[in-house]
Amino acid sequence: MSQTVSREVIVANEQGLHARPADLVAREARRWQSRIEVVGKAQRVDGKSILDLLTLAAEAGTRLVLEATGPDASEALDALGSLFEQNFTLAGDSTTHTENETVVKRTTPANEVPGEPAGERGGGR
Amino acid sequence: MKFSDFVAVEAIRPNVAATTKEGVIREMSQSLVDAGKITAGELESIVKAIMKREDLGSTGIGRGVAVPHTKHPSVSRLVGTVAISQAGIDFESLDGEPVQLLFLLVSPPDRPGDHLRALENISRQLRDDAFCKTLKEAGGPQDVWRLLEEADAQSIAS
């Protein structure tokens, strides 16, 4: 029942995959049973580890391949893929770090508790 | 980006007195003022910006490590420093563990790549348990500096 699926994503965020997006990706990845790996130009890292993700130093425009292996691999990649597509929901990612409130309002697969890690306090305005 | 490219040796604090998140951020920022890397007039603004960033999500990234940081227009290049807390500081870190190793970064707003590469270097080194352990046991600023230089030399070699 274990399957490996992969998907290419692009880091659209102009600041690159810095600490906050890396945290968001690792949090999302940890919600899934599957092993999640992120493959960059020179290395393959654990998608559930913020430290690992930061070692990618993925700048804006970087292509990465997400790979998931496990029972919920497809769903995991859908969720992670949309996180990248939605630019980590860090609207603008401006120098002041003002965030929008829409921390993950995408549709999530039904097999997970809908409550996101609500630890992200939005709106530091 | 190597440690020696952004860490101000005069600002290294191997045994911080502060016991709180804001306290240690202030102490580290002050150390950058003392080292002449940021101006005294910008201290409050920088501490406030770093705390605001912490409000969005702790930079305590696990394994007893935190990387408090901000972009700030008053610096023209990335500056940073290292502090070690022997007691451990509650940083609301992602894994809930108290923080002992801190890397504080202040970067110019228009250089996101430098910031990323500093984070890359810090996280790469900190995955090494032996490095974390020896860093925590470092006696003085020069010991810390030597460890950082060794880490730099190894990352070039590998």
Short mmCIF file of C-alpha atoms in Angstrom, two decimals:
data_model
loop_
_atom_site.label_atom_id
_atom_site.label_comp_id
_atom_site.label_asym_id
_atom_site.label_seq_id
_atom_site.Cartn_x
_atom_site.Cartn_y
_atom_site.Cartn_z
CA MET A 1 0.00 0.00 0.00
CA SER A 2 3.05 2.16 0.15
CA GLN A 3 3.45 4.33 -2.88
CA THR A 4 5.90 7.00 -3.85
CA VAL A 5 4.62 10.03 -5.64
CA SER A 6 6.50 13.14 -6.60
CA ARG A 7 5.69 16.61 -7.71
CA GLU A 8 7.72 19.58 -8.79
CA VAL A 9 7.16 22.89 -7.09
CA ILE A 10 8.70 26.32 -7.44
CA VAL A 11 9.56 28.60 -4.57
CA ALA A 12 7.58 31.67 -5.59
CA ASN A 13 8.13 33.61 -2.41
CA GLU A 14 10.48 36.46 -3.15
CA GLN A 15 12.33 35.97 0.10
CA GLY A 16 12.90 32.30 -0.67
CA LEU A 17 12.30 29.36 1.64
CA HIS A 18 13.29 31.17 4.81
CA ALA A 19 12.46 30.26 8.39
CA ARG A 20 8.72 30.86 8.34
CA PRO A 21 7.84 29.10 5.12
CA ALA A 22 10.17 26.26 6.12
CA ASP A 23 8.27 26.00 9.39
CA LEU A 24 4.95 25.95 7.54
CA VAL A 25 6.15 23.24 5.16
CA ALA A 26 7.54 21.10 7.98
CA ARG A 27 4.33 21.48 9.97
CA GLU A 28 2.22 20.47 7.01
CA ALA A 29 4.52 17.55 6.20
CA ARG A 30 4.33 16.28 9.77
CA ARG A 31 0.56 16.01 9.52
CA TRP A 32 0.95 13.08 7.17
CA GLN A 33 2.09 9.55 7.82
CA SER A 34 4.09 9.32 4.63
CA ARG A 35 7.77 9.99 4.52
CA ILE A 36 8.22 13.33 2.81
CA GLU A 37 11.44 14.32 1.13
CA VAL A 38 12.34 17.48 -0.64
CA VAL A 39 14.89 17.24 -3.38
CA GLY A 40 16.93 20.28 -4.30
CA LYS A 41 19.74 20.76 -6.76
CA ALA A 42 22.39 19.08 -4.67
CA GLN A 43 20.60 17.33 -1.87
CA ARG A 44 17.63 15.47 -0.59
CA VAL A 45 16.26 16.44 2.80
CA ASP A 46 13.55 15.44 5.25
CA GLY A 47 10.49 17.58 4.57
CA LYS A 48 9.37 17.22 8.17
CA SER A 49 12.48 18.92 9.55
CA ILE A 50 12.76 22.67 9.51
CA LEU A 51 16.53 22.43 9.96
CA ASP A 52 16.76 20.19 6.92
CA LEU A 53 14.57 22.45 4.83
CA LEU A 54 16.66 25.47 5.71
CA THR A 55 19.78 23.75 4.44
CA LEU A 56 18.28 23.89 0.95
CA ALA A 57 18.72 27.69 0.96
CA ALA A 58 16.08 27.72 -1.76
CA GLU A 59 15.84 31.19 -3.21
CA ALA A 60 12.91 32.61 -5.11
CA GLY A 61 12.44 30.73 -8.35
CA THR A 62 14.13 27.55 -7.15
CA ARG A 63 12.61 24.32 -8.42
CA LEU A 64 12.23 21.58 -5.87
CA VAL A 65 10.81 18.09 -6.12
CA LEU A 66 8.55 16.88 -3.35
CA GLU A 67 8.50 13.14 -2.84
CA ALA A 68 6.11 11.32 -0.59
CA THR A 69 6.17 7.66 0.26
CA GLY A 70 3.42 6.04 2.27
CA PRO A 71 -0.27 5.39 2.53
CA ASP A 72 -1.30 9.03 2.26
CA ALA A 73 1.38 10.10 -0.19
CA SER A 74 -0.92 11.63 -2.80
CA GLU A 75 -2.93 13.62 -0.31
CA ALA A 76 0.22 14.83 1.38
CA LEU A 77 1.65 16.08 -1.87
CA ASP A 78 -1.60 17.82 -2.76
CA ALA A 79 -1.52 19.67 0.52
CA LEU A 80 2.17 20.53 0.30
CA GLY A 81 1.89 21.45 -3.35
CA SER A 82 -0.84 23.95 -2.65
CA LEU A 83 1.20 25.41 0.16
CA PHE A 84 3.92 26.22 -2.36
CA GLU A 85 1.39 27.35 -4.97
CA GLN A 86 -0.21 29.67 -2.51
CA ASN A 87 3.18 31.06 -1.73
CA PHE A 88 3.07 29.69 1.82
CA THR A 89 0.13 32.03 2.34
CA LEU A 90 2.68 34.67 3.20
CA ALA A 91 1.08 37.42 1.22
CA GLY A 92 3.76 39.79 0.05
CA ASP A 93 6.19 38.65 2.72
CA SER A 94 7.05 42.26 3.18
CA THR A 95 9.94 43.59 5.15
CA THR A 96 7.68 44.35 8.06
CA HIS A 97 6.52 40.74 8.21
CA THR A 98 2.90 41.79 8.24
CA GLU A 99 0.98 38.67 7.51
CA ASN A 100 -2.47 38.17 6.24
CA GLU A 101 -4.90 36.21 8.30
CA THR A 102 -5.42 33.47 5.80
CA VAL A 103 -3.03 30.98 7.29
CA VAL A 104 -4.03 27.88 5.37
CA LYS A 105 -7.60 28.17 4.26
CA ARG A 106 -7.23 25.80 1.39
CA THR A 107 -9.31 22.70 1.22
CA THR A 108 -7.67 19.93 3.13
CA PRO A 109 -8.09 16.24 2.48
CA ALA A 110 -10.93 14.84 4.49
CA ASN A 111 -8.88 12.24 6.31
CA GLU A 112 -7.28 14.81 8.56
CA VAL A 113 -8.52 16.87 11.38
CA PRO A 114 -9.46 20.14 9.76
CA GLY A 115 -7.90 22.20 12.52
CA GLU A 116 -4.59 23.43 11.26
CA PRO A 117 -1.80 23.95 13.71
CA ALA A 118 -3.37 27.16 14.79
CA GLY A 119 -0.19 28.28 16.41
CA GLU A 120 0.38 30.75 13.62
CA ARG A 121 -0.91 33.96 14.95
CA GLY A 122 -1.70 35.99 11.95
CA GLY A 123 -2.12 39.69 11.78
CA GLY A 124 0.74 41.18 13.72
CA ARG A 125 -0.41 44.55 12.49
CA MET B 1 27.78 32.10 3.77
CA LYS B 2 30.29 31.13 6.43
CA PHE B 3 29.99 32.04 10.11
CA SER B 4 33.02 34.28 9.78
CA ASP B 5 31.19 36.25 7.08
CA PHE B 6 28.52 37.49 9.44
CA VAL B 7 29.32 36.71 13.08
CA ALA B 8 30.87 39.62 14.94
CA VAL B 9 33.46 38.05 17.21
CA GLU B 10 33.34 40.97 19.66
CA ALA B 11 29.61 40.39 20.06
CA ILE B 12 29.76 36.70 20.98
CA ARG B 13 28.28 36.05 24.40
CA PRO B 14 29.08 32.52 25.65
CA ASN B 15 27.17 32.94 28.89
CA VAL B 16 24.20 35.26 28.64
CA ALA B 17 22.66 36.62 31.80
CA ALA B 18 19.17 37.00 30.37
CA THR B 19 16.56 34.42 31.26
CA THR B 20 13.71 35.51 29.02
CA LYS B 21 13.16 35.65 25.28
CA GLU B 22 13.00 39.43 25.08
CA GLY B 23 15.84 39.71 27.56
CA VAL B 24 18.23 37.60 25.53
CA ILE B 25 17.25 39.30 22.27
CA ARG B 26 17.98 42.63 23.92
CA GLU B 27 21.27 41.40 25.36
CA MET B 28 22.39 40.09 21.98
CA SER B 29 21.33 43.26 20.17
CA GLN B 30 23.19 45.31 22.75
CA SER B 31 26.27 43.18 22.12
CA LEU B 32 26.05 44.19 18.45
CA VAL B 33 25.88 47.83 19.52
CA ASP B 34 28.92 47.34 21.76
CA ALA B 35 30.74 45.70 18.87
CA GLY B 36 29.95 48.68 16.66
CA LYS B 37 27.85 46.63 14.26
CA ILE B 38 24.60 48.46 14.85
CA THR B 39 24.13 51.95 16.23
CA ALA B 40 22.80 52.60 19.72
CA GLY B 41 20.04 54.74 18.24
CA GLU B 42 18.66 51.74 16.33
CA LEU B 43 18.72 49.33 19.27
CA GLU B 44 15.09 49.73 20.31
CA SER B 45 13.84 49.59 16.76
CA ILE B 46 15.79 46.38 16.09
CA VAL B 47 14.72 44.67 19.32
CA LYS B 48 11.12 45.58 18.55
CA ALA B 49 11.35 44.27 14.99
CA ILE B 50 12.87 40.98 16.16
CA MET B 51 10.16 40.55 18.80
CA LYS B 52 7.50 41.29 16.20
CA ARG B 53 8.93 38.55 14.03
CA GLU B 54 8.80 36.18 17.02
CA ASP B 55 5.12 36.98 17.41
CA LEU B 56 4.51 35.44 14.00
CA GLY B 57 6.04 32.16 15.06
CA SER B 58 8.98 31.33 17.26
CA THR B 59 12.39 31.10 15.64
CA GLY B 60 13.24 28.46 18.22
CA ILE B 61 13.67 25.84 15.49
CA GLY B 62 14.29 22.86 17.73
CA ARG B 63 17.29 21.08 19.23
CA GLY B 64 17.79 23.92 21.68
CA VAL B 65 18.52 26.38 18.92
CA ALA B 66 16.94 29.73 18.07
CA VAL B 67 17.65 32.12 15.21
CA PRO B 68 15.95 35.39 16.14
CA HIS B 69 16.24 37.75 13.21
CA THR B 70 14.90 40.71 11.35
CA LYS B 71 15.50 42.74 8.29
CA HIS B 72 16.45 46.27 9.11
CA PRO B 73 17.26 49.21 6.84
CA SER B 74 19.96 50.50 9.18
CA VAL B 75 22.43 47.76 8.24
CA SER B 76 24.16 47.61 4.89
CA ARG B 77 25.32 44.03 5.28
CA LEU B 78 24.24 40.99 7.23
CA VAL B 79 25.43 41.15 10.83
CA GLY B 80 24.97 38.53 13.46
CA THR B 81 26.12 37.18 16.74
CA VAL B 82 26.06 34.04 18.83
CA ALA B 83 24.95 33.61 22.40
CA ILE B 84 24.84 30.63 24.67
CA SER B 85 22.57 30.24 27.65
CA GLN B 86 23.79 27.75 30.20
CA ALA B 87 20.42 27.70 31.97
CA GLY B 88 18.24 27.50 28.87
CA ILE B 89 15.59 30.02 27.90
CA ASP B 90 11.90 29.48 27.26
CA PHE B 91 11.61 30.56 23.65
CA GLU B 92 8.23 28.99 22.85
CA SER B 93 10.29 26.90 20.47
CA LEU B 94 8.73 24.60 17.90
CA ASP B 95 9.61 21.48 19.87
CA GLY B 96 8.91 23.05 23.26
CA GLU B 97 12.49 22.66 24.43
CA PRO B 98 14.36 25.49 26.14
CA VAL B 99 16.86 27.25 23.95
CA GLN B 100 20.59 27.25 24.69
CA LEU B 101 22.19 28.25 21.40
CA LEU B 102 21.14 31.49 19.76
CA PHE B 103 22.14 33.02 16.46
CA LEU B 104 20.80 36.53 16.00
CA LEU B 105 20.75 37.99 12.50
CA VAL B 106 20.05 41.49 11.24
CA SER B 107 20.02 41.76 7.48
CA PRO B 108 19.49 44.51 4.96
CA PRO B 109 15.97 44.29 3.47
CA ASP B 110 17.25 43.92 -0.07
CA ARG B 111 19.49 40.91 0.51
CA PRO B 112 17.19 37.92 1.09
CA GLY B 113 19.77 35.57 -0.42
CA ASP B 114 22.38 36.36 2.20
CA HIS B 115 19.86 35.76 4.95
CA LEU B 116 18.93 32.40 3.40
CA ARG B 117 22.54 31.35 3.10
CA ALA B 118 23.26 32.29 6.70
CA LEU B 119 20.27 30.21 7.81
CA GLU B 120 21.51 27.40 5.61
CA ASN B 121 24.91 27.40 7.23
CA ILE B 122 23.53 27.63 10.75
CA SER B 123 21.04 24.81 10.24
CA ARG B 124 23.55 22.61 8.46
CA GLN B 125 26.05 22.89 11.29
CA LEU B 126 23.46 22.52 14.00
CA ARG B 127 22.31 19.17 12.68
CA ASP B 128 25.62 17.95 14.01
CA ASP B 129 25.12 16.96 17.65
CA ALA B 130 28.83 17.12 18.40
CA PHE B 131 28.99 20.69 17.15
CA CYS B 132 26.05 21.71 19.36
CA LYS B 133 27.57 20.03 22.36
CA THR B 134 31.01 21.58 22.03
CA LEU B 135 29.47 24.96 21.35
CA LYS B 136 27.47 24.77 24.59
CA GLU B 137 30.62 23.88 26.46
CA ALA B 138 32.71 26.67 25.00
CA GLY B 139 34.32 28.75 27.70
CA GLY B 140 34.95 32.17 26.23
CA PRO B 141 34.18 34.14 23.08
CA GLN B 142 37.44 33.01 21.52
CA ASP B 143 36.51 29.36 22.05
CA VAL B 144 33.20 29.95 20.31
CA TRP B 145 34.94 31.79 17.50
CA ARG B 146 37.41 28.93 17.05
CA LEU B 147 34.59 26.40 16.80
CA LEU B 148 32.84 28.53 14.21
CA GLU B 149 36.04 28.85 12.21
CA GLU B 150 36.55 25.10 12.37
CA ALA B 151 33.01 24.56 11.16
CA ASP B 152 33.66 27.02 8.33
CA ALA B 153 36.82 25.20 7.34
CA GLN B 154 35.01 21.85 7.34
CA SER B 155 32.14 23.08 5.25
CA ILE B 156 34.58 24.33 2.63
CA ALA B 157 36.43 21.03 2.66
CA SER B 158 33.32 18.91 2.25
#
